[in-house]
Amino acid sequence: MKLNIIKQRGLWWTISGAIILSGLIAMTISWTNPEIGAPLRPSLDFVGGTRIQLELDCSKPGNCKPIDPAAVRQVVESQGLTNSSIQVVTTKDTRQPYAVSIRTKTLDAAAQSQLEKALNEKIGVFDPKKNEINTVGPTLGQEIFTKGLLALLVSFGGILVYLTFRFQFDYAFFAFVALFHDVFITAGIFSILGLVWGVEADSLFLVALLTIIGFSVNDTVVIYDRVREVLKLHPEMHINQIVDDAVNQTLTRSINTTLTTLLTLVSIFLFGGDSLKYFSLALIIGFIAGAYSSIFIASTLLAWWRERSGRARQVVPQPQASDEA
Amino acid sequence: MQRQRWTLLLILLLVAASIAIFWFKPLKLGLDLQGGSQLTIQVKTTDKVKEITPEKLEGVKTVIEGRVNALGVSEAVVQNVGNDKILVQLPGVNDPKEARAVLGGTAQLDFRQELDKPEIKVQSEVRRTELELLKQKQKQLETAGDRDAIAANQAQIDQKEKQVQELLSQLYKPTELTGQNLEGASYGPAQVGTNWTVFLRFNQQGGKQFAELTKSIAGTGRTLGIFLDNQLISAATVDAEYAATGIAGGNAEINGNFTLERAKELALQLEGGALPLPVSVEEVRTVGATLGQDSIQSSIYAGIGGLILVLIFMAVYYRLPGVIADVALIIYALLSWATFALLDVVLTLPGIAGFILSIGMAVDANVLIFERTREELREGKTLYRSVESGFYRAFSSILDGNVTTVIACLALFWLGSGLVKGFALTLGLGVAISMFTALSCTRTFLLLLVLGVPKLRQRPDLFCPNLPDATKSRAEAG
């Protein structure tokens, strides 16, 4: 198998552009949506609030019947908690709608226990061993968000400096473009998921983005490493040819590595715990985008830049080499 | 050969040590896996204390530790986070309501003496009755759910509270007797009515001060004000019979119309001591024990299932080196789990994810090396030289890839919160260990086989299928 990377670069760029554009559109829609008000649907990790997830205790006879969201809403609103989101969830073991997830503004201890008591009276007895209750104050949410974003920027910076030091600035810059591409595509797809299915971006999502950065740069670096090596062996070759060769020589590795990583991630996505579901999905999207951008974007951009800036060929000491140029 | 033997010995020793660590020191599970509650407590500044110094934070932590102990949760963890937060972990607590109420209150108790100002006393009583009425109205409004009316009434309440505070500060004079003079506190039913009472036990100095204080106001009709966090919770008169000696014996009780819960909370807070600074519980995360077990099981099974697929893939695709890489990967998994146990890494769900991803990095290093070896073989090099240059040439890619991942991990570890830190730690450690196993284990095993089993040198097809015949014969000759 031999890919014509350079020749078809218009196609690769168009594909990426289209995905990024649709992500941008989704972000704009969700930003203007008063219910969301941000490019991605933020979880309570970032904006604060209380989420209570309760599961009916099925060891009590006659206690387990499918939960009616309207009944839950009535209970919640009787506590003066308007604007809450209520979702009936299927349980892990029985696969029946016996669990409910409620997200409200930040509740203090008294309000929370009052709500739980009301739910236990009106809806059914819940198993305290299976509940999950999270409360984040608004200021702390803000802090988690800024710190996460800062971590993202710091690692961007650190990677840029390291690659400039190990390669050259233009390599580093395009590796940077490629990883920005991956982060953007993942965020865009999650914005779409947030609009369609209400998928939220939480602090694990930020972790996923950082992991994607690490892996995507890894992919890009392997190809750049090869470009540098081919360049050293054949300084007289045109950059387009060098990049084509480098990408093709490392293609099996790029595919195999992505494939093996995806094997575990897909199995976690399908069979793992609920809290890791969207985390692994974000990684799956990001790693595929990462492999794609390393093979098709970072490489072609580097070749394009070198050609444009008149460095398509390394300077060759022999005078006859100038005839070619 | 000699060098490889030594490395092999080292690897075997490490593996044996890991198994031993594994056996004797099980990994600690995070709250999201074993079930429990986690509270993040924000320490706040006041008008008097504008900055939270490390000593102040330490003081708050000590008090919180005292209260956590009073709650009676086993293996609870209290630790500082950043400059102004304290993290409390309560394993096995499914319902943190009580903990939240007990840990969240400042509980600054002090006793104040009433001054002889009858006019102000009357005023303050009128204002307090008005305030009570407003509060009752607020409850009615809340059940009705009219938001504008609730807000308007709240504003009135706030204003009224300010007036009451102002009057009370004129009426009462602070004394030296505070919560610091307490030896202990408990609660019990009140002698009259259905309410509950908090009992105080003073230390020696406190007992003396209390006696003097009660002596000075006995029989005057003036009251002793008991203030909690600047709110008057009880105002008691002292009978004339104590005018000579005061109330001696070092015991007192607060009859503040408490419910059972409130009396219990207050007793626990007083027992643990007053907080030097106000705090608020900013974050509460609770995971039920069964839920935690469910998620750990399914995630671990899923991870192991995925890994087995990876091992099969490596063996089928890369043949003999693939099998060796599989062995190295298993060693890698052992070594990293032992390292986690040694470093007391608390395993959380994101932590497991980080570990599984680090296995991905470990596989990648092997893939890079074997692809390189195959290329060298196809170019007609001998098996030994192909293997050696495969390692040599793949090294810079492996290094760059891992360093960039470690940079991302450092950023996460440095800036992230609890869960994020766990992820960064396992991934970062995993990447570092994977460098070692890929570069030393896989390499040593391969070289030992290539050098030690002569027959193997005639079978380069075990390393790379479909080699062209010409290169194959050359490879055999080497």
CSV table of N, CA and C in Angstrom, one decimal, chain A residues 243-290:
chain,number,residue,atom,x,y,z
A,243,VAL,N,8.6,13.6,2.3
A,243,VAL,CA,7.4,13.5,3.2
A,243,VAL,C,6.6,12.3,2.8
A,244,ASP,N,6.4,12.1,1.5
A,244,ASP,CA,5.6,11.0,1.0
A,244,ASP,C,6.3,9.7,1.5
A,245,ASP,N,7.6,9.6,1.3
A,245,ASP,CA,8.3,8.4,1.7
A,245,ASP,C,8.2,8.2,3.2
A,246,ALA,N,8.4,9.2,4.0
A,246,ALA,CA,8.4,9.1,5.4
A,246,ALA,C,7.1,8.6,5.9
A,247,VAL,N,6.0,9.2,5.4
A,247,VAL,CA,4.7,8.8,5.8
A,247,VAL,C,4.4,7.4,5.5
A,248,ASN,N,4.8,6.9,4.3
A,248,ASN,CA,4.5,5.6,3.9
A,248,ASN,C,5.4,4.6,4.6
A,249,GLN,N,6.6,4.9,4.9
A,249,GLN,CA,7.5,4.0,5.7
A,249,GLN,C,6.9,3.8,7.1
A,250,THR,N,6.3,4.8,7.7
A,250,THR,CA,5.8,4.7,9.0
A,250,THR,C,4.3,4.3,9.1
A,251,LEU,N,3.7,4.1,7.9
A,251,LEU,CA,2.3,3.9,7.9
A,251,LEU,C,1.8,2.7,8.7
A,252,THR,N,2.5,1.5,8.5
A,252,THR,CA,2.1,0.3,9.2
A,252,THR,C,2.1,0.6,10.7
A,253,ARG,N,3.2,1.3,11.2
A,253,ARG,CA,3.3,1.6,12.6
A,253,ARG,C,2.2,2.5,13.0
A,254,SER,N,1.9,3.5,12.3
A,254,SER,CA,0.8,4.4,12.7
A,254,SER,C,-0.5,3.7,12.8
A,255,ILE,N,-0.8,2.8,11.9
A,255,ILE,CA,-2.1,2.1,11.9
A,255,ILE,C,-2.1,1.1,13.1
A,256,ASN,N,-1.0,0.3,13.2
A,256,ASN,CA,-1.0,-0.7,14.3
A,256,ASN,C,-1.1,-0.1,15.6
A,257,THR,N,-0.4,1.0,15.9
A,257,THR,CA,-0.4,1.6,17.2
A,257,THR,C,-1.8,2.1,17.5
A,258,THR,N,-2.4,2.8,16.5
A,258,THR,CA,-3.7,3.4,16.8
A,258,THR,C,-4.7,2.2,17.0
A,259,LEU,N,-4.5,1.2,16.2
A,259,LEU,CA,-5.5,0.0,16.3
A,259,LEU,C,-5.4,-0.6,17.7
A,260,THR,N,-4.1,-0.9,18.2
A,260,THR,CA,-4.0,-1.6,19.5
A,260,THR,C,-4.6,-0.7,20.6
A,261,THR,N,-4.3,0.7,20.5
A,261,THR,CA,-4.9,1.5,21.6
A,261,THR,C,-6.4,1.5,21.5
A,262,LEU,N,-6.9,1.6,20.3
A,262,LEU,CA,-8.4,1.6,20.1
A,262,LEU,C,-9.0,0.3,20.7
A,263,LEU,N,-8.3,-0.8,20.5
A,263,LEU,CA,-8.9,-2.1,21.0
A,263,LEU,C,-9.3,-2.0,22.5
A,264,THR,N,-8.4,-1.5,23.3
A,264,THR,CA,-8.7,-1.3,24.7
A,264,THR,C,-9.8,-0.3,25.0
A,265,LEU,N,-9.6,0.8,24.3
A,265,LEU,CA,-10.6,1.9,24.5
A,265,LEU,C,-12.0,1.6,24.1
A,266,VAL,N,-12.1,0.9,23.0
A,266,VAL,CA,-13.5,0.5,22.5
A,266,VAL,C,-14.1,-0.5,23.5
A,267,SER,N,-13.2,-1.4,24.1
A,267,SER,CA,-13.8,-2.3,25.0
A,267,SER,C,-14.2,-1.6,26.3
A,268,ILE,N,-13.4,-0.6,26.7
A,268,ILE,CA,-13.9,0.2,27.9
A,268,ILE,C,-15.2,0.9,27.6
A,269,PHE,N,-15.2,1.5,26.4
A,269,PHE,CA,-16.4,2.2,26.0
A,269,PHE,C,-17.7,1.3,26.0
A,270,LEU,N,-17.5,0.1,25.5
A,270,LEU,CA,-18.7,-0.7,25.4
A,270,LEU,C,-19.0,-1.4,26.7
A,271,PHE,N,-18.0,-1.8,27.5
A,271,PHE,CA,-18.3,-2.7,28.7
A,271,PHE,C,-17.9,-2.1,30.0
A,272,GLY,N,-17.2,-0.9,30.0
A,272,GLY,CA,-16.6,-0.4,31.2
A,272,GLY,C,-17.7,0.4,32.0
A,273,GLY,N,-17.2,0.9,33.2
A,273,GLY,CA,-18.1,1.6,34.1
A,273,GLY,C,-18.7,2.9,33.4
A,274,ASP,N,-19.8,3.3,33.9
A,274,ASP,CA,-20.5,4.5,33.3
A,274,ASP,C,-19.7,5.7,33.2
A,275,SER,N,-18.9,5.9,34.4
A,275,SER,CA,-18.2,7.2,34.4
A,275,SER,C,-17.0,7.3,33.4
A,276,LEU,N,-16.6,6.1,32.9
A,276,LEU,CA,-15.6,6.1,31.9
A,276,LEU,C,-16.1,6.1,30.5
A,277,LYS,N,-17.4,6.0,30.3
A,277,LYS,CA,-18.0,5.9,29.0
A,277,LYS,C,-17.6,7.0,28.0
A,278,TYR,N,-17.9,8.2,28.4
A,278,TYR,CA,-17.7,9.4,27.5
A,278,TYR,C,-16.2,9.8,27.5
A,279,PHE,N,-15.5,9.4,28.6
A,279,PHE,CA,-14.1,9.6,28.7
A,279,PHE,C,-13.4,8.8,27.6
A,280,SER,N,-13.8,7.5,27.5
A,280,SER,CA,-13.2,6.7,26.5
A,280,SER,C,-13.7,7.1,25.1
A,281,LEU,N,-14.9,7.5,24.9
A,281,LEU,CA,-15.4,8.0,23.6
A,281,LEU,C,-14.5,9.2,23.2
A,282,ALA,N,-14.3,10.2,24.1
A,282,ALA,CA,-13.5,11.3,23.7
A,282,ALA,C,-12.1,10.9,23.2
A,283,LEU,N,-11.5,9.9,23.9
A,283,LEU,CA,-10.2,9.4,23.6
A,283,LEU,C,-10.2,8.7,22.2
A,284,ILE,N,-11.3,7.9,21.9
A,284,ILE,CA,-11.4,7.3,20.7
A,284,ILE,C,-11.5,8.3,19.5
A,285,ILE,N,-12.3,9.3,19.7
A,285,ILE,CA,-12.4,10.3,18.6
A,285,ILE,C,-11.1,11.0,18.5
A,286,GLY,N,-10.5,11.4,19.6
A,286,GLY,CA,-9.2,12.2,19.6
A,286,GLY,C,-8.1,11.4,19.0
A,287,PHE,N,-8.0,10.1,19.3
A,287,PHE,CA,-6.9,9.3,18.8
A,287,PHE,C,-7.0,9.0,17.3
A,288,ILE,N,-8.3,8.8,16.8
A,288,ILE,CA,-8.5,8.7,15.4
A,288,ILE,C,-8.1,10.0,14.7
A,289,ALA,N,-8.6,11.1,15.2
A,289,ALA,CA,-8.2,12.4,14.7
A,289,ALA,C,-6.7,12.6,14.7
A,290,GLY,N,-6.1,12.1,15.8
A,290,GLY,CA,-4.6,12.3,15.9
A,290,GLY,C,-3.9,11.5,14.9
